[in-house]
Amino acid sequence: MAVHATRTAEELEAYCARLRGAGLDAPWSRPGPLIPPKPTATQARLWRWRDIEPLLRESPDFLVPHRGAERRVLRLHNPGVPERTVAHSLVLAIQYLLPGEVAPAHRHSPTAIRFMLHGEGAYTTVDGQKCVMKPGDLVVTPGMAWHDHGNEGDEPVIWMDILDWQIVRFLENLTYEPYPDERQTVGRTPGRDIFHPWSETYPALLRRAEQQHDPFDDVLMEYVNPATGGSVRPTVACYLQLLRPGVRTRAHRETSCAVYRAVKGHGATTVDNETFEWGPGDFFVVPPRAAHAHSNAGSEPAVLFSAQDVPILKALGLYRMEPVA
Ligand code: GTQ
Ligand code: FE2
């Protein structure tokens, strides 16, 4: 409260009641700074594939997806985030489909980005473009694009979904709409704006590893939408990264948030004062402004996939990166 006030506390209370009645608020009538510092809800955390996989394989006993209803997904739940998502800005869900299962066609305002993890025979059709997904393939489903998926193989399939759900939810623009039919009619072959096959991205990463190294990320390549030359979506960027054997990167802080899936090899990521050792299939999160550095103490290259909210921060002029001494 301002020190030069000439009115009593009771008079201030009465004044605030009149403000409320007029649909107004005086933030200075309460103690504390106008813009209080707020620690991020997202906590640094690691999830091990060996803990996730048996629970995923049990999930069909509990949920049989039906028309217009749930996806059989398990979401990574960051203990700090009230909405039970992997981070304050992003959702990471792991989807499990048995042979013959179909997820009916629908669309929604959030973007979904799928990175194929295990099994053969999965497909997702995005606005009539059928993408057959092999492990390591990336499929972008832009917000409001119709999509349906299924498993045409003879073993269960597993992929991960990254959604900008939390950003769209914050902007109060979540929408969902079922398609009139269970599946879309398949038309043209998928464009490079939505489909990035591992058979192209991984060789490109290996070529880059021969040429160019970054002190903070060693070998980092962003998936680019050839139609725009920019990130796969305005909200989310995706990266494929390689850490050469013996590499220890310099630590840096970024204002963005990153969720990682270890694809190949073993390594460790230090986030502020915690070190997370990861191996194939593990997931981890780096919260905004946390100092982070990666290392690969092994003799094989380690490969990481990540999704980061960098583009939305850049669009808002909020992206910063600073090296940590
Ligand atoms: O597979 O279309 O993880 O609509 C969340 C919402 C997946 C999907 C999610 C969805 C989907
Ligand atoms: Fe969906």
Coordinates of N, CA, C and O in Angstrom, one line a residue, residues 23-178:
G23 N -16.8 -2.9 -11.6 CA -16.0 -3.8 -12.5 C -14.6 -3.4 -12.6 O -14.0 -3.6 -13.6
L24 N -14.0 -2.8 -11.5 CA -12.6 -2.4 -11.5 C -11.8 -3.0 -10.4 O -12.4 -3.5 -9.4
D25 N -10.5 -3.0 -10.5 CA -9.6 -3.5 -9.5 C -8.4 -2.7 -9.3 O -7.9 -2.2 -10.3
A26 N -8.0 -2.4 -8.1 CA -6.7 -1.7 -7.9 C -5.7 -2.7 -7.4 O -5.7 -3.0 -6.2
P27 N -4.8 -3.1 -8.3 CA -3.8 -4.1 -7.9 C -2.9 -3.6 -6.7 O -2.4 -4.4 -5.9
W28 N -2.7 -2.3 -6.6 CA -1.9 -1.7 -5.5 C -2.5 -1.8 -4.2 O -1.9 -1.5 -3.1
S29 N -3.8 -2.2 -4.1 CA -4.5 -2.3 -2.8 C -4.1 -3.6 -2.1 O -4.4 -3.8 -0.9
R30 N -3.4 -4.5 -2.8 CA -2.9 -5.7 -2.2 C -1.4 -5.7 -2.1 O -0.8 -5.1 -2.9
P31 N -0.8 -6.4 -1.1 CA 0.6 -6.4 -0.9 C 1.3 -7.2 -2.1 O 0.6 -8.0 -2.7
G32 N 2.6 -6.9 -2.3 CA 3.3 -7.7 -3.3 C 3.6 -6.9 -4.5 O 2.9 -5.9 -4.8
P33 N 4.5 -7.4 -5.3 CA 4.9 -6.6 -6.5 C 3.8 -6.8 -7.6 O 3.0 -7.7 -7.6
L34 N 3.8 -5.8 -8.5 CA 2.8 -5.8 -9.6 C 2.9 -7.0 -10.5 O 1.9 -7.7 -10.9
I35 N 4.2 -7.3 -10.8 CA 4.4 -8.5 -11.7 C 5.3 -9.5 -10.8 O 6.5 -9.4 -10.8
P36 N 4.6 -10.4 -10.0 CA 5.4 -11.2 -9.2 C 6.2 -12.2 -10.0 O 5.8 -12.7 -11.0
P37 N 7.5 -12.5 -9.5 CA 8.3 -13.5 -10.3 C 7.6 -14.9 -10.1 O 7.1 -15.2 -9.0
K38 N 7.4 -15.7 -11.2 CA 6.7 -16.9 -11.1 C 7.6 -18.0 -11.6 O 8.0 -18.0 -12.7
P39 N 7.9 -19.0 -10.7 CA 8.7 -20.1 -11.2 C 7.9 -20.9 -12.1 O 6.7 -21.0 -12.0
T40 N 8.5 -21.6 -13.1 CA 7.8 -22.4 -14.1 C 7.2 -23.6 -13.4 O 7.8 -24.2 -12.5
A41 N 6.0 -24.0 -13.8 CA 5.3 -25.2 -13.3 C 6.0 -26.4 -13.7 O 6.0 -27.4 -13.0
T42 N 6.6 -26.4 -14.9 CA 7.3 -27.6 -15.5 C 8.5 -27.9 -14.7 O 9.4 -27.1 -14.5
Q43 N 8.6 -29.1 -14.2 CA 9.8 -29.6 -13.5 C 10.6 -30.4 -14.4 O 10.1 -31.2 -15.3
A44 N 12.0 -30.4 -14.2 CA 12.8 -31.3 -15.0 C 12.5 -32.7 -14.5 O 12.4 -33.0 -13.3
R45 N 12.4 -33.6 -15.5 CA 12.0 -35.0 -15.1 C 12.4 -35.9 -16.2 O 12.4 -35.6 -17.4
L46 N 12.6 -37.2 -15.8 CA 12.9 -38.3 -16.8 C 11.9 -39.4 -16.6 O 11.5 -39.7 -15.5
W47 N 11.4 -39.9 -17.7 CA 10.6 -41.1 -17.7 C 11.3 -42.2 -18.4 O 11.8 -42.0 -19.5
R48 N 11.3 -43.4 -17.8 CA 12.1 -44.5 -18.4 C 11.1 -45.4 -19.2 O 10.0 -45.7 -18.8
W49 N 11.6 -45.8 -20.4 CA 10.7 -46.6 -21.3 C 10.4 -47.9 -20.6 O 9.3 -48.5 -20.8
R50 N 11.3 -48.4 -19.9 CA 11.1 -49.8 -19.2 C 10.0 -49.7 -18.2 O 9.3 -50.7 -17.8
D51 N 9.7 -48.5 -17.7 CA 8.5 -48.3 -16.8 C 7.2 -48.1 -17.5 O 6.2 -48.5 -17.1
I52 N 7.3 -47.4 -18.7 CA 6.2 -47.0 -19.5 C 5.6 -48.2 -20.2 O 4.4 -48.5 -20.2
E53 N 6.5 -49.0 -20.9 CA 6.0 -50.0 -21.8 C 5.1 -51.0 -21.3 O 4.0 -51.3 -21.9
P54 N 5.4 -51.6 -20.1 CA 4.5 -52.6 -19.6 C 3.1 -52.0 -19.3 O 2.1 -52.7 -19.5
L55 N 3.1 -50.8 -18.8 CA 1.8 -50.2 -18.5 C 1.0 -49.9 -19.7 O -0.2 -50.0 -19.8
L56 N 1.7 -49.5 -20.8 CA 1.1 -49.3 -22.1 C 0.5 -50.6 -22.6 O -0.7 -50.6 -23.1
R57 N 1.2 -51.7 -22.5 CA 0.7 -52.9 -23.1 C -0.5 -53.5 -22.3 O -1.2 -54.3 -22.8
E58 N -0.6 -53.0 -21.1 CA -1.8 -53.4 -20.3 C -3.0 -52.6 -20.6 O -4.1 -53.0 -20.3
S59 N -2.8 -51.4 -21.2 CA -3.9 -50.5 -21.3 C -5.1 -51.0 -22.1 O -6.3 -50.6 -21.8
P60 N -4.9 -51.9 -23.1 CA -6.1 -52.4 -23.8 C -7.1 -53.2 -22.9 O -8.3 -53.3 -23.3
D61 N -6.6 -53.7 -21.8 CA -7.5 -54.4 -20.9 C -8.5 -53.4 -20.2 O -9.5 -53.8 -19.7
F62 N -8.1 -52.1 -20.2 CA -9.0 -51.1 -19.5 C -9.8 -50.3 -20.5 O -10.8 -49.7 -20.1
L63 N -9.3 -50.1 -21.7 CA -10.0 -49.2 -22.6 C -10.0 -49.8 -24.0 O -9.0 -50.0 -24.6
V64 N -11.3 -50.0 -24.5 CA -11.5 -50.3 -25.9 C -12.0 -49.0 -26.5 O -13.1 -48.6 -26.2
P65 N -11.2 -48.4 -27.4 CA -11.7 -47.1 -28.0 C -12.9 -47.4 -28.8 O -13.1 -48.4 -29.4
H66 N -13.8 -46.4 -28.8 CA -15.1 -46.6 -29.6 C -15.3 -45.3 -30.3 O -14.7 -44.3 -30.1
R67 N -16.2 -45.4 -31.3 CA -16.5 -44.3 -32.2 C -16.7 -42.9 -31.4 O -17.5 -42.8 -30.5
G68 N -16.0 -41.9 -31.9 CA -16.1 -40.6 -31.3 C -15.6 -40.4 -29.9 O -15.8 -39.4 -29.3
A69 N -14.9 -41.5 -29.5 CA -14.4 -41.4 -28.1 C -12.9 -41.4 -28.0 O -12.2 -41.1 -28.9
E70 N -12.4 -41.8 -26.8 CA -11.0 -41.7 -26.4 C -10.0 -42.3 -27.4 O -10.3 -43.3 -28.0
R71 N -8.9 -41.7 -27.4 CA -7.7 -42.4 -27.9 C -7.1 -43.2 -26.8 O -7.1 -42.7 -25.7
R72 N -6.5 -44.3 -27.1 CA -5.8 -45.1 -26.1 C -4.4 -44.5 -25.9 O -3.5 -45.0 -26.5
V73 N -4.3 -43.5 -25.1 CA -3.0 -42.8 -24.9 C -2.7 -42.8 -23.4 O -3.6 -42.8 -22.6
L74 N -1.4 -42.8 -23.1 CA -0.9 -42.4 -21.8 C -0.2 -41.1 -22.0 O 0.7 -41.0 -22.9
R75 N -0.5 -40.2 -21.1 CA 0.2 -38.9 -21.2 C 1.3 -38.9 -20.2 O 1.1 -39.3 -19.1
L76 N 2.4 -38.3 -20.6 CA 3.5 -38.0 -19.6 C 2.9 -36.9 -18.7 O 2.4 -35.9 -19.2
H77 N 3.0 -37.2 -17.4 CA 2.4 -36.3 -16.4 C 3.5 -35.6 -15.6 O 4.2 -36.3 -14.8
N78 N 3.8 -34.3 -15.8 CA 4.8 -33.6 -15.1 C 4.1 -33.2 -13.7 O 3.1 -32.5 -13.7
P79 N 4.7 -33.6 -12.6 CA 4.1 -33.4 -11.3 C 3.8 -31.9 -11.0 O 2.9 -31.6 -10.2
G80 N 4.5 -31.0 -11.7 CA 4.3 -29.6 -11.4 C 3.2 -29.0 -12.2 O 2.7 -27.8 -11.9
V81 N 2.7 -29.7 -13.2 CA 1.7 -29.0 -14.1 C 0.3 -29.5 -13.8 O 0.0 -30.7 -13.8
P82 N -0.6 -28.5 -13.4 CA -1.9 -28.9 -12.9 C -2.8 -29.7 -13.9 O -3.6 -30.5 -13.6
E83 N -2.5 -29.4 -15.2 CA -3.3 -30.1 -16.3 C -2.8 -31.5 -16.6 O -3.3 -32.2 -17.5
R84 N -1.8 -32.0 -15.8 CA -1.2 -33.3 -15.9 C -0.6 -33.6 -17.3 O -0.8 -34.6 -17.9
T85 N 0.0 -32.5 -17.8 CA 0.7 -32.7 -19.1 C 2.2 -32.7 -18.9 O 2.7 -32.4 -17.8
V86 N 3.0 -32.9 -19.9 CA 4.4 -33.1 -19.8 C 5.1 -31.8 -19.4 O 6.1 -31.7 -18.8
A87 N 4.4 -30.7 -19.9 CA 5.0 -29.3 -19.7 C 3.8 -28.4 -19.7 O 2.7 -28.7 -20.1
H88 N 4.1 -27.1 -19.2 CA 3.1 -26.1 -19.2 C 2.5 -25.8 -20.6 O 1.4 -25.4 -20.8
S89 N 3.4 -26.0 -21.6 CA 3.0 -25.5 -23.0 C 2.6 -26.7 -23.9 O 1.9 -26.5 -24.9
L90 N 3.1 -27.9 -23.6 CA 3.0 -29.0 -24.5 C 2.4 -30.3 -23.9 O 2.5 -30.5 -22.7
V91 N 1.7 -31.1 -24.7 CA 1.3 -32.4 -24.3 C 2.1 -33.4 -25.0 O 2.5 -33.3 -26.2
L92 N 2.5 -34.4 -24.3 CA 3.2 -35.6 -24.9 C 2.4 -36.8 -24.5 O 2.3 -37.2 -23.3
A93 N 1.8 -37.5 -25.5 CA 1.0 -38.7 -25.2 C 1.6 -39.8 -26.0 O 2.1 -39.6 -27.1
I94 N 1.5 -41.0 -25.5 CA 2.0 -42.2 -26.2 C 0.8 -43.0 -26.5 O -0.1 -43.4 -25.7
Q95 N 0.6 -43.3 -27.8 CA -0.6 -43.9 -28.3 C -0.3 -45.4 -28.7 O 0.7 -45.7 -29.3
Y96 N -1.2 -46.2 -28.3 CA -1.1 -47.7 -28.5 C -2.3 -48.2 -29.3 O -3.4 -48.1 -28.8
L97 N -2.0 -48.8 -30.4 CA -3.1 -49.4 -31.2 C -2.8 -50.9 -31.5 O -1.7 -51.2 -31.9
L98 N -3.9 -51.7 -31.2 CA -3.7 -53.1 -31.5 C -4.0 -53.4 -33.0 O -4.6 -52.5 -33.7
P99 N -3.6 -54.5 -33.5 CA -3.8 -54.8 -34.9 C -5.3 -54.7 -35.2 O -6.2 -55.1 -34.5
G100 N -5.6 -54.0 -36.3 CA -7.0 -53.9 -36.8 C -7.7 -52.7 -36.2 O -8.8 -52.4 -36.6
E101 N -7.2 -52.1 -35.2 CA -7.9 -50.9 -34.6 C -7.8 -49.7 -35.4 O -6.8 -49.4 -36.1
V102 N -8.9 -48.9 -35.4 CA -9.0 -47.7 -36.1 C -9.4 -46.6 -35.2 O -10.4 -46.8 -34.4
A103 N -8.8 -45.4 -35.3 CA -9.2 -44.3 -34.5 C -10.0 -43.4 -35.5 O -9.5 -43.0 -36.5
P104 N -11.3 -43.2 -35.2 CA -12.2 -42.5 -36.2 C -11.7 -41.1 -36.5 O -11.1 -40.4 -35.7
A105 N -12.1 -40.7 -37.8 CA -11.6 -39.4 -38.3 C -12.3 -38.3 -37.5 O -13.5 -38.3 -37.1
H106 N -11.5 -37.2 -37.3 CA -12.0 -36.1 -36.6 C -11.0 -34.9 -36.8 O -10.0 -35.1 -37.5
R107 N -11.3 -33.8 -36.3 CA -10.3 -32.7 -36.3 C -10.5 -31.8 -35.1 O -11.5 -31.9 -34.4
H108 N -9.4 -31.0 -34.8 CA -9.5 -30.2 -33.7 C -8.5 -29.0 -33.9 O -7.6 -29.1 -34.7
S109 N -8.7 -28.0 -33.1 CA -7.8 -26.8 -33.3 C -6.4 -27.0 -32.9 O -5.5 -26.4 -33.5
P110 N -6.0 -27.8 -31.8 CA -4.6 -28.0 -31.6 C -3.9 -28.8 -32.7 O -4.5 -29.7 -33.3
T111 N -2.7 -28.5 -32.9 CA -1.8 -29.3 -33.8 C -1.4 -30.6 -33.1 O -1.1 -30.6 -31.9
A112 N -1.3 -31.7 -33.8 CA -0.7 -32.9 -33.3 C 0.4 -33.3 -34.2 O 0.3 -33.4 -35.4
I113 N 1.5 -33.6 -33.5 CA 2.7 -34.0 -34.3 C 3.0 -35.5 -33.8 O 3.1 -35.7 -32.6
R114 N 3.1 -36.4 -34.7 CA 3.3 -37.8 -34.4 C 4.8 -38.2 -34.8 O 5.2 -37.9 -35.9
F115 N 5.4 -38.9 -33.8 CA 6.7 -39.5 -34.1 C 6.6 -40.9 -33.8 O 6.2 -41.3 -32.7
M116 N 6.8 -41.7 -34.8 CA 6.6 -43.2 -34.7 C 7.6 -43.9 -33.9 O 8.8 -43.6 -34.1
L117 N 7.2 -44.7 -33.0 CA 8.1 -45.3 -32.0 C 8.4 -46.8 -32.3 O 9.5 -47.2 -32.6
H118 N 7.3 -47.6 -32.3 CA 7.5 -49.1 -32.4 C 6.4 -49.7 -33.3 O 5.2 -49.3 -33.2
G119 N 6.8 -50.7 -34.0 CA 5.8 -51.5 -34.8 C 5.6 -51.1 -36.2 O 6.0 -49.9 -36.6
E120 N 5.1 -52.0 -37.0 CA 4.9 -51.7 -38.4 C 3.4 -51.8 -38.7 O 2.7 -52.6 -38.1
G121 N 2.9 -51.0 -39.6 CA 1.5 -51.2 -40.1 C 0.6 -50.0 -39.7 O -0.5 -50.0 -40.0
A122 N 1.2 -49.0 -38.9 CA 0.4 -47.9 -38.5 C 0.3 -46.9 -39.7 O 1.3 -46.7 -40.5
Y123 N -0.8 -46.2 -39.7 CA -0.9 -45.1 -40.7 C -1.7 -44.0 -40.0 O -2.5 -44.2 -39.1
T124 N -1.5 -42.8 -40.5 CA -2.4 -41.7 -40.2 C -2.7 -41.0 -41.5 O -1.8 -40.7 -42.3
T125 N -4.0 -40.7 -41.7 CA -4.4 -39.9 -42.9 C -4.7 -38.5 -42.5 O -5.6 -38.3 -41.7
V126 N -4.0 -37.6 -43.1 CA -4.1 -36.1 -42.8 C -4.7 -35.4 -44.0 O -4.0 -35.4 -45.1
D127 N -5.9 -34.9 -43.9 CA -6.5 -34.2 -45.0 C -6.4 -35.1 -46.3 O -6.0 -34.6 -47.4
G128 N -6.7 -36.3 -46.2 CA -6.8 -37.2 -47.4 C -5.4 -37.8 -47.8 O -5.3 -38.6 -48.7
Q129 N -4.3 -37.4 -47.1 CA -3.0 -37.9 -47.4 C -2.6 -39.0 -46.5 O -2.4 -38.7 -45.3
K130 N -2.6 -40.2 -47.0 CA -2.3 -41.3 -46.1 C -0.8 -41.5 -45.9 O 0.0 -41.7 -46.8
C131 N -0.4 -41.4 -44.6 CA 1.0 -41.5 -44.2 C 1.2 -42.8 -43.5 O 0.7 -43.0 -42.4
V132 N 1.9 -43.7 -44.2 CA 2.3 -45.0 -43.5 C 3.5 -44.7 -42.7 O 4.5 -44.2 -43.1
M133 N 3.4 -45.0 -41.4 CA 4.4 -44.6 -40.4 C 5.3 -45.7 -40.0 O 4.9 -46.7 -39.4
K134 N 6.6 -45.6 -40.3 CA 7.6 -46.5 -39.8 C 8.4 -45.8 -38.6 O 8.4 -44.6 -38.5
P135 N 9.0 -46.6 -37.7 CA 9.7 -46.0 -36.6 C 10.6 -44.9 -37.1 O 11.4 -45.0 -38.0
G136 N 10.5 -43.8 -36.4 CA 11.3 -42.6 -36.7 C 10.7 -41.6 -37.7 O 11.1 -40.5 -37.8
D137 N 9.6 -42.0 -38.3 CA 8.9 -41.1 -39.2 C 8.1 -40.0 -38.4 O 7.6 -40.3 -37.3
L138 N 8.0 -38.8 -38.9 CA 7.3 -37.7 -38.3 C 6.2 -37.2 -39.2 O 6.4 -37.0 -40.4
V139 N 5.0 -37.1 -38.6 CA 3.8 -36.7 -39.3 C 3.2 -35.5 -38.6 O 2.9 -35.6 -37.4
V140 N 3.0 -34.4 -39.3 CA 2.4 -33.2 -38.7 C 1.0 -33.1 -39.1 O 0.6 -33.2 -40.3
T141 N 0.1 -33.0 -38.1 CA -1.3 -32.8 -38.3 C -1.6 -31.4 -37.9 O -1.8 -31.1 -36.7
P142 N -1.7 -30.4 -38.8 CA -1.9 -29.0 -38.4 C -3.3 -28.9 -37.8 O -4.2 -29.7 -38.1
G143 N -3.5 -27.9 -36.9 CA -4.8 -27.7 -36.3 C -5.8 -27.6 -37.4 O -5.6 -27.0 -38.5
M144 N -7.0 -28.2 -37.1 CA -8.2 -28.2 -38.0 C -8.0 -29.1 -39.3 O -8.9 -29.1 -40.1
A145 N -6.9 -29.9 -39.4 CA -6.8 -30.9 -40.4 C -7.5 -32.1 -40.0 O -7.4 -32.6 -38.9
W146 N -8.3 -32.7 -40.9 CA -9.0 -33.9 -40.6 C -8.0 -35.0 -40.5 O -7.0 -35.1 -41.3
H147 N -8.2 -35.9 -39.6 CA -7.2 -37.1 -39.4 C -7.9 -38.3 -38.9 O -8.8 -38.2 -38.1
D148 N -7.4 -39.4 -39.4 CA -7.8 -40.7 -38.8 C -6.6 -41.6 -38.9 O -5.8 -41.4 -39.7
H149 N -6.6 -42.6 -37.9 CA -5.4 -43.5 -38.0 C -5.8 -44.9 -37.6 O -6.9 -45.1 -37.1
G150 N -4.9 -45.8 -37.9 CA -5.2 -47.2 -37.6 C -4.0 -48.0 -37.7 O -2.9 -47.5 -38.0
N151 N -4.2 -49.3 -37.4 CA -3.1 -50.3 -37.4 C -3.5 -51.4 -38.3 O -4.3 -52.2 -38.0
E152 N -2.8 -51.4 -39.5 CA -3.1 -52.4 -40.5 C -2.1 -53.6 -40.4 O -2.1 -54.5 -41.3
G153 N -1.2 -53.6 -39.4 CA -0.2 -54.6 -39.3 C -0.7 -55.8 -38.4 O -1.9 -55.8 -38.0
D154 N 0.2 -56.6 -38.0 CA -0.2 -57.8 -37.2 C 0.4 -57.8 -35.8 O 0.5 -58.8 -35.1
E155 N 0.9 -56.6 -35.4 CA 1.5 -56.4 -34.1 C 1.0 -55.1 -33.6 O 0.7 -54.2 -34.4
P156 N 1.0 -54.8 -32.2 CA 0.7 -53.5 -31.7 C 1.6 -52.4 -32.3 O 2.8 -52.7 -32.5
V157 N 1.1 -51.2 -32.4 CA 2.0 -50.1 -32.8 C 2.0 -49.0 -31.7 O 1.0 -48.9 -31.0
I158 N 3.1 -48.3 -31.6 CA 3.2 -47.3 -30.6 C 3.8 -46.1 -31.3 O 4.8 -46.1 -32.0
W159 N 3.1 -44.9 -31.1 CA 3.8 -43.7 -31.5 C 3.6 -42.6 -30.4 O 2.8 -42.8 -29.5
M160 N 4.3 -41.5 -30.5 CA 4.1 -40.4 -29.6 C 3.4 -39.3 -30.3 O 3.6 -39.0 -31.4
D161 N 2.5 -38.6 -29.5 CA 1.8 -37.4 -30.0 C 2.4 -36.2 -29.2 O 2.4 -36.3 -28.0
I162 N 2.8 -35.2 -29.9 CA 3.1 -33.9 -29.3 C 2.0 -32.9 -29.7 O 1.6 -32.8 -30.9
L163 N 1.3 -32.3 -28.8 CA 0.3 -31.4 -29.1 C 0.5 -30.0 -28.5 O 1.1 -29.9 -27.3
D164 N 0.1 -28.9 -29.2 CA 0.2 -27.6 -28.6 C -1.0 -27.2 -27.8 O -1.4 -26.1 -27.7
W165 N -1.7 -28.3 -27.3 CA -2.9 -28.3 -26.6 C -3.0 -27.2 -25.5 O -3.9 -26.4 -25.4
Q166 N -1.9 -27.1 -24.8 CA -1.9 -26.2 -23.6 C -1.9 -24.7 -24.1 O -2.5 -23.9 -23.4
I167 N -1.2 -24.5 -25.2 CA -1.2 -23.1 -25.7 C -2.6 -22.7 -26.2 O -3.1 -21.6 -25.9
V168 N -3.2 -23.6 -27.0 CA -4.5 -23.4 -27.5 C -5.5 -23.3 -26.4 O -6.4 -22.4 -26.4
R169 N -5.4 -24.1 -25.4 CA -6.3 -24.1 -24.2 C -6.2 -22.7 -23.5 O -7.2 -22.1 -23.1
F170 N -4.9 -22.3 -23.3 CA -4.7 -21.0 -22.7 C -5.4 -19.9 -23.4 O -6.0 -18.9 -22.8
L171 N -5.4 -20.0 -24.7 CA -6.1 -18.9 -25.6 C -7.6 -19.2 -25.7 O -8.2 -18.5 -26.5
E172 N -8.0 -20.2 -25.0 CA -9.5 -20.6 -25.0 C -10.1 -20.8 -26.4 O -11.1 -20.2 -26.7
N173 N -9.3 -21.6 -27.2 CA -9.8 -21.9 -28.5 C -9.8 -23.4 -28.8 O -9.6 -23.8 -30.0
L174 N -10.0 -24.2 -27.8 CA -10.0 -25.6 -28.1 C -11.4 -26.0 -28.8 O -12.4 -25.6 -28.3
T175 N -11.3 -26.7 -29.9 CA -12.5 -27.2 -30.6 C -12.2 -28.6 -31.0 O -11.1 -29.0 -31.2
Y176 N -13.3 -29.4 -31.1 CA -13.2 -30.8 -31.6 C -14.4 -31.0 -32.4 O -15.5 -30.6 -32.1
E177 N -14.2 -31.8 -33.5 CA -15.3 -32.1 -34.4 C -15.2 -33.4 -35.0 O -14.1 -33.7 -35.6
P178 N -16.2 -34.3 -34.9 CA -16.0 -35.6 -35.6 C -16.3 -35.5 -37.1 O -17.0 -34.6 -37.5

